Amino acid sequence: MSKFFPLFQSHLDLAHRYWIELLSPGDRVIDATCGNGHDTLALSKMGATIYAMDLQQKALESAKNRLVEEGVAEPVTFIQGCHSKFPEEILNESIKLIVYNLGYLPGGDKEVTTKVMTTLTSIKNAEPLVVPGGAISITCYPGHPEGKREEEQLLDYCHTLDPKQWSCCHHRWINRHLSPSLILLQKEKC
Ligand SMILES: C[S@@+](CC[C@H](N)C(=O)[O-])C[C@H]1O[C@@H](n2cnc3c(N)ncnc32)[C@H](O)[C@@H]1O
């Protein structure tokens, strides 16, 4: 079988390729669901300056250890808290990419999962922070009940975004049952 089949192995593979295309070294990024730090690590390897947020101290510790083990040099600011409230120091139109990898911490408490109302609030608060041409990347996990509700309501919301201001697309593998999916929102360049 060709090593190019499938061209994108997963929603995360696709998301990472999109981030590489979008980012330049020194761009500022928010990882709004830092978890075990896999995405934070990938973003740091792309040269981004990162704010990494998570509700759980345990997740932030795990992410910090991962970055230390990998000898990451890019600046990462870790913030414990809910992503429905971004730090006030983050100014409007200062962030190139905001990343959400929804759901619960792999290997952690499944009850501590992202919830539709806080995720929606967070995305609405994220919109003004993004620079023109920047983006919001959201990976959804409809394989569990809260994840399904979250995906449905996020898609409903994204349908309402003005196409003159936001380019919105949704990718899913349609022949993989309840596969994770990727929502990409890119802000129009002025
Ligand atoms: C699927 S995991 C993220 C995986 C991570 N991006 C990685 O690469 O390892 C989702 C994370 O979101 C966090 N989370 C859930 N609700 C949150 C909220 N309201 N604000 C910030 N983080 C939240 C969970 O604690 C969990 O660590």
Coordinates of N, CA and C and ligand atoms in Angstrom, one line a residue:
M1 N 0.8 -1.2 0.0 CA 0.0 0.0 0.0 C 0.9 1.3 0.0
S2 N 0.5 2.3 -0.7 CA 1.2 3.5 -0.8 C 1.4 4.1 0.6
K3 N 2.6 4.7 0.9 CA 2.7 5.3 2.2 C 1.9 6.6 2.2
F4 N 1.3 7.0 1.1 CA 0.5 8.2 1.1 C -1.0 7.9 1.2
F5 N -1.3 6.6 1.6 CA -2.7 6.3 1.8 C -3.0 5.9 3.3
P6 N -3.9 6.5 4.0 CA -4.6 7.7 3.5 C -3.6 8.9 3.7
L7 N -3.8 9.9 3.0 CA -2.8 11.1 3.0 C -2.8 11.7 4.4
F8 N -3.9 11.8 5.1 CA -4.0 12.2 6.4 C -4.5 11.0 7.3
Q9 N -3.7 10.6 8.3 CA -4.0 9.4 9.1 C -5.2 9.7 10.0
S10 N -5.3 10.9 10.5 CA -6.3 11.2 11.5 C -6.6 12.7 11.5
H11 N -7.6 13.0 12.3 CA -8.0 14.4 12.5 C -6.8 15.3 13.0
L12 N -6.0 14.6 13.9 CA -4.9 15.4 14.5 C -3.8 15.6 13.5
D13 N -3.6 14.6 12.7 CA -2.6 14.7 11.6 C -3.0 15.8 10.7
L14 N -4.3 15.9 10.3 CA -4.8 16.9 9.4 C -4.6 18.3 10.1
A15 N -5.0 18.4 11.4 CA -4.9 19.6 12.2 C -3.4 20.1 12.2
H16 N -2.5 19.2 12.5 CA -1.1 19.6 12.6 C -0.6 20.1 11.3
R17 N -1.0 19.5 10.1 CA -0.6 20.0 8.8 C -1.1 21.4 8.6
Y18 N -2.3 21.7 9.0 CA -2.9 23.0 8.8 C -2.2 24.0 9.7
W19 N -1.8 23.7 10.9 CA -1.1 24.6 11.8 C 0.3 24.9 11.1
I20 N 1.0 23.9 10.6 CA 2.3 24.1 10.0 C 2.1 25.2 8.9
E21 N 1.1 25.0 8.1 CA 0.9 25.9 6.9 C 0.6 27.3 7.4
L22 N -0.1 27.4 8.5 CA -0.5 28.8 9.0 C 0.6 29.5 9.8
L23 N 1.4 28.8 10.6 CA 2.3 29.5 11.5 C 3.6 29.8 11.0
S24 N 4.1 30.9 11.5 CA 5.5 31.3 11.3 C 6.2 31.4 12.7
P25 N 7.5 31.2 12.7 CA 8.2 31.3 14.0 C 7.9 32.6 14.8
G26 N 7.6 32.4 16.1 CA 7.3 33.6 16.9 C 5.9 33.9 17.0
D27 N 5.0 33.3 16.1 CA 3.6 33.6 16.2 C 3.1 33.1 17.6
R28 N 2.1 33.9 18.1 CA 1.5 33.6 19.4 C 0.3 32.7 19.3
V29 N 0.3 31.7 20.1 CA -0.7 30.6 20.0 C -1.3 30.3 21.4
I30 N -2.6 30.0 21.5 CA -3.2 29.5 22.7 C -3.6 28.1 22.5
D31 N -3.1 27.2 23.4 CA -3.5 25.8 23.4 C -4.6 25.8 24.6
A32 N -5.9 25.8 24.2 CA -6.9 26.0 25.2 C -7.3 24.8 26.0
T33 N -6.7 23.6 25.5 CA -7.0 22.4 26.2 C -5.6 21.6 26.2
C34 N -4.7 22.0 27.0 CA -3.3 21.5 26.9 C -3.2 20.0 27.2
G35 N -4.0 19.5 28.2 CA -3.9 18.1 28.5 C -2.5 17.6 28.7
N36 N -2.2 16.4 28.1 CA -0.9 15.9 28.3 C 0.2 16.5 27.5
G37 N -0.1 17.6 26.7 CA 0.9 18.4 26.1 C 1.3 17.9 24.7
H38 N 0.6 17.0 24.1 CA 1.1 16.5 22.8 C 0.9 17.7 21.8
D39 N -0.2 18.4 21.8 CA -0.4 19.5 20.9 C 0.6 20.6 21.2
T40 N 0.7 20.9 22.5 CA 1.7 22.0 22.9 C 3.1 21.7 22.4
L41 N 3.5 20.5 22.4 CA 4.8 20.1 21.9 C 4.9 20.3 20.4
A42 N 3.8 19.8 19.7 CA 3.8 20.0 18.3 C 3.9 21.5 17.9
L43 N 3.1 22.3 18.6 CA 3.1 23.8 18.3 C 4.5 24.4 18.7
S44 N 5.1 23.9 19.7 CA 6.4 24.5 20.1 C 7.4 24.1 19.0
K45 N 7.3 22.9 18.4 CA 8.3 22.5 17.4 C 8.1 23.4 16.1
M46 N 6.9 24.0 16.0 CA 6.6 24.9 14.9 C 7.1 26.3 15.2
G47 N 7.7 26.5 16.4 CA 8.3 27.8 16.7 C 7.4 28.8 17.3
A48 N 6.2 28.3 17.7 CA 5.2 29.3 18.3 C 5.5 29.6 19.7
T49 N 5.1 30.8 20.2 CA 5.1 31.2 21.6 C 3.7 30.9 22.1
I50 N 3.7 30.1 23.2 CA 2.4 29.4 23.5 C 1.9 29.8 24.9
Y51 N 0.6 30.0 25.0 CA -0.2 30.0 26.3 C -0.9 28.7 26.3
A52 N -0.5 27.9 27.3 CA -1.1 26.5 27.4 C -2.1 26.5 28.6
M53 N -3.4 26.3 28.4 CA -4.4 26.3 29.5 C -5.0 24.9 29.7
D54 N -5.3 24.7 30.9 CA -6.1 23.5 31.3 C -6.7 23.7 32.7
L55 N -7.8 23.0 32.9 CA -8.5 23.1 34.2 C -7.7 22.4 35.2
Q56 N -7.0 21.3 34.8 CA -6.4 20.4 35.8 C -4.9 20.6 35.9
Q57 N -4.5 20.8 37.2 CA -3.0 20.9 37.5 C -2.3 19.6 37.0
K58 N -2.9 18.5 37.2 CA -2.3 17.2 36.8 C -1.9 17.2 35.3
A59 N -2.8 17.8 34.5 CA -2.6 17.9 33.0 C -1.4 18.8 32.8
L60 N -1.4 19.9 33.4 CA -0.3 20.9 33.2 C 1.0 20.3 33.6
E61 N 1.1 19.6 34.7 CA 2.3 18.9 35.1 C 2.8 17.9 34.1
S62 N 1.8 17.2 33.6 CA 2.2 16.1 32.6 C 2.7 16.8 31.3
A63 N 2.1 17.9 30.9 CA 2.5 18.7 29.7 C 3.9 19.3 29.9
K64 N 4.1 19.8 31.1 CA 5.5 20.4 31.4 C 6.5 19.4 31.3
N65 N 6.3 18.2 31.9 CA 7.3 17.1 31.9 C 7.6 16.7 30.5
R66 N 6.5 16.6 29.6 CA 6.8 16.2 28.2 C 7.7 17.2 27.5
L67 N 7.4 18.5 27.8 CA 8.2 19.5 27.1 C 9.7 19.5 27.6
V68 N 9.8 19.3 28.9 CA 11.2 19.2 29.5 C 11.9 18.0 28.9
E69 N 11.2 16.9 28.8 CA 11.9 15.7 28.3 C 12.3 15.9 26.8
E70 N 11.5 16.7 26.1 CA 11.8 16.9 24.7 C 12.8 18.1 24.5
G71 N 13.2 18.7 25.6 CA 14.1 19.8 25.5 C 13.6 21.0 24.8
V72 N 12.3 21.3 25.0 CA 11.7 22.4 24.2 C 12.2 23.7 24.7
A73 N 12.6 24.5 23.7 CA 13.2 25.8 24.0 C 12.1 27.0 23.9
E74 N 11.1 26.7 23.1 CA 10.1 27.8 22.8 C 9.4 28.2 24.1
P75 N 9.1 29.5 24.2 CA 8.4 30.0 25.5 C 7.0 29.4 25.6
V76 N 6.7 28.8 26.7 CA 5.4 28.3 27.0 C 4.9 28.9 28.4
T77 N 3.8 29.6 28.4 CA 3.2 30.0 29.7 C 2.1 29.1 30.0
F78 N 2.2 28.4 31.2 CA 1.1 27.5 31.6 C 0.1 28.2 32.5
I79 N -1.2 28.0 32.2 CA -2.2 28.7 33.0 C -3.2 27.6 33.4
Q80 N -3.4 27.5 34.7 CA -4.5 26.6 35.2 C -5.8 27.4 35.3
G81 N -6.8 27.0 34.6 CA -8.1 27.7 34.6 C -8.9 27.3 33.5
C82 N -10.2 27.8 33.5 CA -11.2 27.5 32.5 C -10.9 28.4 31.3
H83 N -10.9 27.8 30.1 CA -10.7 28.6 28.9 C -11.9 29.5 28.5
S84 N -12.9 29.4 29.3 CA -14.0 30.4 29.0 C -13.6 31.8 29.4
K85 N -12.5 31.9 30.1 CA -11.9 33.2 30.5 C -10.4 33.2 30.2
F86 N -10.1 34.0 29.1 CA -8.7 34.1 28.8 C -8.0 35.1 29.7
P87 N -6.7 35.0 29.9 CA -6.0 36.0 30.7 C -6.1 37.4 30.1
E88 N -6.3 38.4 30.9 CA -6.5 39.7 30.5 C -5.4 40.3 29.7
E89 N -4.1 39.8 30.0 CA -3.0 40.3 29.3 C -3.0 40.0 27.8
I90 N -3.8 39.0 27.3 CA -3.9 38.7 25.9 C -4.8 39.7 25.2
L91 N -4.2 40.5 24.3 CA -4.9 41.6 23.7 C -5.7 41.1 22.5
N92 N -6.7 41.9 22.0 CA -7.4 41.5 20.8 C -6.4 41.6 19.6
E93 N -6.7 40.7 18.7 CA -5.9 40.6 17.4 C -4.4 40.4 17.7
S94 N -4.1 39.6 18.7 CA -2.7 39.3 19.0 C -2.3 37.8 18.9
I95 N -3.2 37.0 18.5 CA -3.0 35.5 18.6 C -3.2 34.9 17.2
K96 N -2.3 34.2 16.7 CA -2.4 33.6 15.3 C -3.3 32.4 15.3
L97 N -3.2 31.6 16.4 CA -4.0 30.3 16.3 C -4.4 30.0 17.7
I98 N -5.7 29.6 17.8 CA -6.2 29.0 19.1 C -6.7 27.6 18.8
V99 N -6.1 26.7 19.7 CA -6.4 25.3 19.4 C -7.2 24.7 20.6
Y100 N -8.2 23.9 20.2 CA -9.0 23.2 21.1 C -9.0 21.7 20.7
N101 N -8.6 20.9 21.7 CA -8.7 19.4 21.5 C -9.7 19.0 22.6
L102 N -10.9 18.9 22.2 CA -12.0 18.7 23.2 C -12.0 17.3 23.8
G103 N -12.8 17.2 24.9 CA -13.0 15.9 25.6 C -12.3 15.9 26.9
Y104 N -11.9 14.7 27.3 CA -11.3 14.5 28.6 C -9.8 14.1 28.5
L105 N -9.1 14.2 29.6 CA -7.7 13.9 29.6 C -7.5 12.4 29.5
P106 N -6.8 11.9 28.4 CA -6.6 10.5 28.3 C -5.9 9.9 29.5
G107 N -6.5 8.9 30.1 CA -5.9 8.3 31.3 C -6.4 9.0 32.6
G108 N -7.2 10.0 32.4 CA -7.7 10.8 33.6 C -9.1 10.6 33.9
D109 N -9.7 11.5 34.7 CA -11.1 11.4 35.1 C -12.0 11.8 33.9
K110 N -12.8 10.9 33.4 CA -13.7 11.2 32.2 C -14.8 12.2 32.5
E111 N -15.0 12.4 33.8 CA -16.1 13.4 34.2 C -15.5 14.9 34.0
V112 N -14.2 15.0 34.0 CA -13.6 16.3 33.7 C -13.4 16.5 32.2
T113 N -14.5 16.7 31.6 CA -14.5 16.8 30.1 C -14.9 18.2 29.7
T114 N -14.5 18.7 28.5 CA -15.0 20.0 28.1 C -16.5 19.9 28.0
K115 N -17.2 21.0 28.2 CA -18.7 21.1 28.2 C -19.1 22.1 27.2
V116 N -20.3 21.8 26.6 CA -20.7 22.6 25.5 C -20.8 24.1 25.8
M117 N -21.4 24.4 27.0 CA -21.6 25.9 27.3 C -20.3 26.6 27.5
T118 N -19.4 26.0 28.2 CA -18.1 26.7 28.4 C -17.3 26.7 27.1
T119 N -17.4 25.7 26.3 CA -16.6 25.7 25.0 C -17.2 26.8 24.1
L120 N -18.5 26.9 24.1 CA -19.1 27.9 23.2 C -18.7 29.3 23.7
T121 N -18.7 29.5 25.0 CA -18.3 30.8 25.5 C -16.9 31.1 25.2
S122 N -16.0 30.1 25.3 CA -14.6 30.3 25.0 C -14.4 30.6 23.6
I123 N -15.1 30.0 22.7 CA -14.9 30.2 21.2 C -15.4 31.7 20.9
K124 N -16.5 32.1 21.5 CA -16.9 33.5 21.3 C -15.9 34.4 21.8
N125 N -15.3 34.1 23.0 CA -14.3 35.0 23.5 C -13.0 35.0 22.7
A126 N -12.7 33.8 22.1 CA -11.5 33.7 21.3 C -11.5 34.5 20.0
E127 N -12.7 34.7 19.4 CA -12.8 35.3 18.1 C -12.1 36.6 18.0
P128 N -12.3 37.6 18.9 CA -11.6 38.9 18.8 C -10.1 38.8 19.0
L129 N -9.6 37.7 19.7 CA -8.2 37.6 20.0 C -7.4 37.3 18.8
V130 N -8.0 36.7 17.8 CA -7.3 36.2 16.6 C -6.9 37.3 15.6
V131 N -5.7 37.3 15.2 CA -5.3 38.3 14.2 C -6.0 38.0 12.9
P132 N -6.2 39.0 12.0 CA -6.7 38.8 10.7 C -5.8 37.7 10.0
G133 N -6.4 36.7 9.3 CA -5.7 35.7 8.7 C -5.4 34.5 9.7
G134 N -5.6 34.7 11.0 CA -5.3 33.7 12.0 C -6.5 32.7 12.1
A135 N -6.5 31.8 13.0 CA -7.5 30.7 12.9 C -7.8 30.1 14.3
I136 N -8.9 29.4 14.4 CA -9.3 28.6 15.5 C -9.4 27.2 15.0
S137 N -8.8 26.3 15.7 CA -8.8 24.9 15.3 C -9.5 24.1 16.4
I138 N -10.5 23.3 16.1 CA -11.2 22.6 17.1 C -11.4 21.1 16.7
T139 N -10.8 20.2 17.5 CA -11.1 18.8 17.3 C -12.2 18.3 18.2
C140 N -13.1 17.6 17.6 CA -14.3 17.2 18.3 C -14.4 15.7 18.5
Y141 N -15.0 15.2 19.5 CA -15.0 13.7 19.8 C -16.5 13.3 20.0
P142 N -17.2 13.0 18.9 CA -18.6 12.7 19.0 C -18.9 11.3 19.5
G143 N -17.8 10.5 19.8 CA -18.0 9.1 20.3 C -18.5 9.0 21.7
H144 N -18.5 10.1 22.5 CA -19.2 10.0 23.8 C -20.3 11.1 23.9
P145 N -21.3 10.9 24.8 CA -22.5 11.8 24.7 C -22.2 13.3 24.8
E146 N -21.4 13.7 25.7 CA -21.1 15.2 25.8 C -20.4 15.7 24.6
G147 N -19.5 14.8 24.1 CA -18.7 15.2 22.9 C -19.7 15.3 21.6
K148 N -20.7 14.5 21.6 CA -21.6 14.6 20.5 C -22.4 15.9 20.5
R149 N -22.9 16.1 21.7 CA -23.7 17.4 21.9 C -22.8 18.6 21.6
E150 N -21.6 18.5 22.0 CA -20.6 19.6 21.8 C -20.4 19.8 20.3
E151 N -20.2 18.8 19.6 CA -19.9 18.9 18.2 C -21.1 19.5 17.5
E152 N -22.3 19.0 17.8 CA -23.6 19.4 17.2 C -23.8 20.9 17.4
Q153 N -23.6 21.3 18.7 CA -23.9 22.8 19.0 C -22.8 23.7 18.4
L154 N -21.6 23.2 18.4 CA -20.5 24.0 17.8 C -20.8 24.2 16.3
L155 N -21.2 23.1 15.7 CA -21.5 23.2 14.2 C -22.6 24.2 14.0
D156 N -23.7 24.1 14.8 CA -24.8 25.0 14.7 C -24.3 26.5 14.8
Y157 N -23.4 26.7 15.8 CA -22.9 28.1 16.0 C -22.1 28.5 14.8
C158 N -21.2 27.6 14.3 CA -20.3 28.0 13.2 C -21.1 28.3 12.0
H159 N -22.2 27.7 11.8 CA -23.1 28.0 10.6 C -23.5 29.4 10.7
T160 N -23.6 30.1 11.8 CA -24.1 31.4 11.9 C -23.0 32.5 11.7
L161 N -21.7 32.1 11.6 CA -20.6 33.0 11.5 C -20.7 33.7 10.1
D162 N -20.4 35.0 10.1 CA -20.5 35.7 8.8 C -19.4 35.3 7.8
P163 N -19.8 34.8 6.7 CA -18.8 34.3 5.7 C -17.9 35.4 5.2
K164 N -18.2 36.6 5.4 CA -17.3 37.7 5.0 C -16.2 37.9 6.0
Q165 N -16.5 37.4 7.3 CA -15.5 37.5 8.3 C -14.7 36.2 8.7
W166 N -15.4 35.1 8.4 CA -14.8 33.8 8.8 C -15.0 32.8 7.7
S167 N -13.9 32.1 7.4 CA -14.0 30.9 6.5 C -14.1 29.7 7.5
C168 N -15.2 28.9 7.4 CA -15.5 27.8 8.3 C -15.5 26.5 7.5
C169 N -14.8 25.5 8.0 CA -15.0 24.2 7.3 C -14.9 23.1 8.4
H170 N -15.5 22.0 8.0 CA -15.6 20.8 8.9 C -15.1 19.6 8.2
H171 N -14.2 18.9 8.8 CA -13.7 17.7 8.2 C -14.0 16.5 9.0
R172 N -14.6 15.4 8.4 CA -14.8 14.2 9.1 C -14.6 13.0 8.1
W173 N -14.1 11.9 8.7 CA -14.0 10.7 7.9 C -15.4 10.0 7.9
I174 N -16.1 10.1 6.7 CA -17.5 9.7 6.7 C -17.7 8.2 6.7
N175 N -16.7 7.4 6.4 CA -16.9 6.0 6.5 C -16.2 5.4 7.8
R176 N -15.9 6.3 8.8 CA -15.4 5.8 10.1 C -16.5 6.2 11.1
H177 N -17.1 5.2 11.7 CA -18.3 5.5 12.6 C -17.9 6.4 13.8
L178 N -18.6 7.5 13.9 CA -18.4 8.4 15.0 C -17.0 8.9 15.1
S179 N -16.3 9.1 14.0 CA -14.9 9.4 14.0 C -14.8 10.9 14.6
P180 N -13.7 11.1 15.2 CA -13.4 12.5 15.6 C -13.4 13.4 14.4
S181 N -13.7 14.7 14.6 CA -13.7 15.6 13.4 C -13.0 16.9 13.7
L182 N -12.8 17.7 12.7 CA -12.0 18.9 12.8 C -12.7 20.1 12.3
I183 N -12.9 21.1 13.1 CA -13.5 22.3 12.6 C -12.4 23.4 12.5
L184 N -12.4 24.0 11.4 CA -11.3 25.1 11.2 C -12.1 26.4 10.9
L185 N -11.7 27.4 11.7 CA -12.3 28.7 11.5 C -11.2 29.7 11.2
Q186 N -11.2 30.3 10.0 CA -10.1 31.2 9.7 C -10.7 32.6 9.6
K187 N -10.0 33.6 10.2 CA -10.5 35.0 10.2 C -10.1 35.6 8.9
E188 N -11.0 36.3 8.3 CA -10.7 37.0 7.0 C -9.5 38.0 7.2
K189 N -8.7 38.1 6.2 CA -7.6 39.0 6.2 C -8.1 40.4 5.8
C190 N -7.8 41.4 6.5 CA -8.3 42.8 6.2 C -7.7 43.2 4.9
Ligands
LIG1 C1 -8.5 15.7 25.0 S1 -7.7 16.5 26.4 C2 -6.5 17.5 25.5 C3 -5.4 16.7 24.9 C4 -4.2 17.6 24.7 N1 -4.4 18.7 23.7 C5 -2.9 16.8 24.3 O1 -2.4 17.1 23.2 O2 -2.5 16.0 25.1 C6 -8.9 17.7 26.9 C7 -8.3 18.5 28.1 O3 -9.3 19.6 28.2 C8 -9.2 20.0 29.6 N2 -10.4 20.8 29.9 C9 -11.7 20.4 30.0 N3 -12.5 21.4 30.3 C10 -11.7 22.5 30.2 C11 -12.0 23.9 30.4 N4 -13.2 24.4 30.6 N5 -10.9 24.8 30.3 C12 -9.7 24.3 30.1 N6 -9.4 23.0 29.9 C13 -10.4 22.1 30.0 C14 -9.2 18.6 30.3 O4 -8.7 18.8 31.6 C15 -8.3 17.8 29.4 O5 -7.0 17.8 29.9

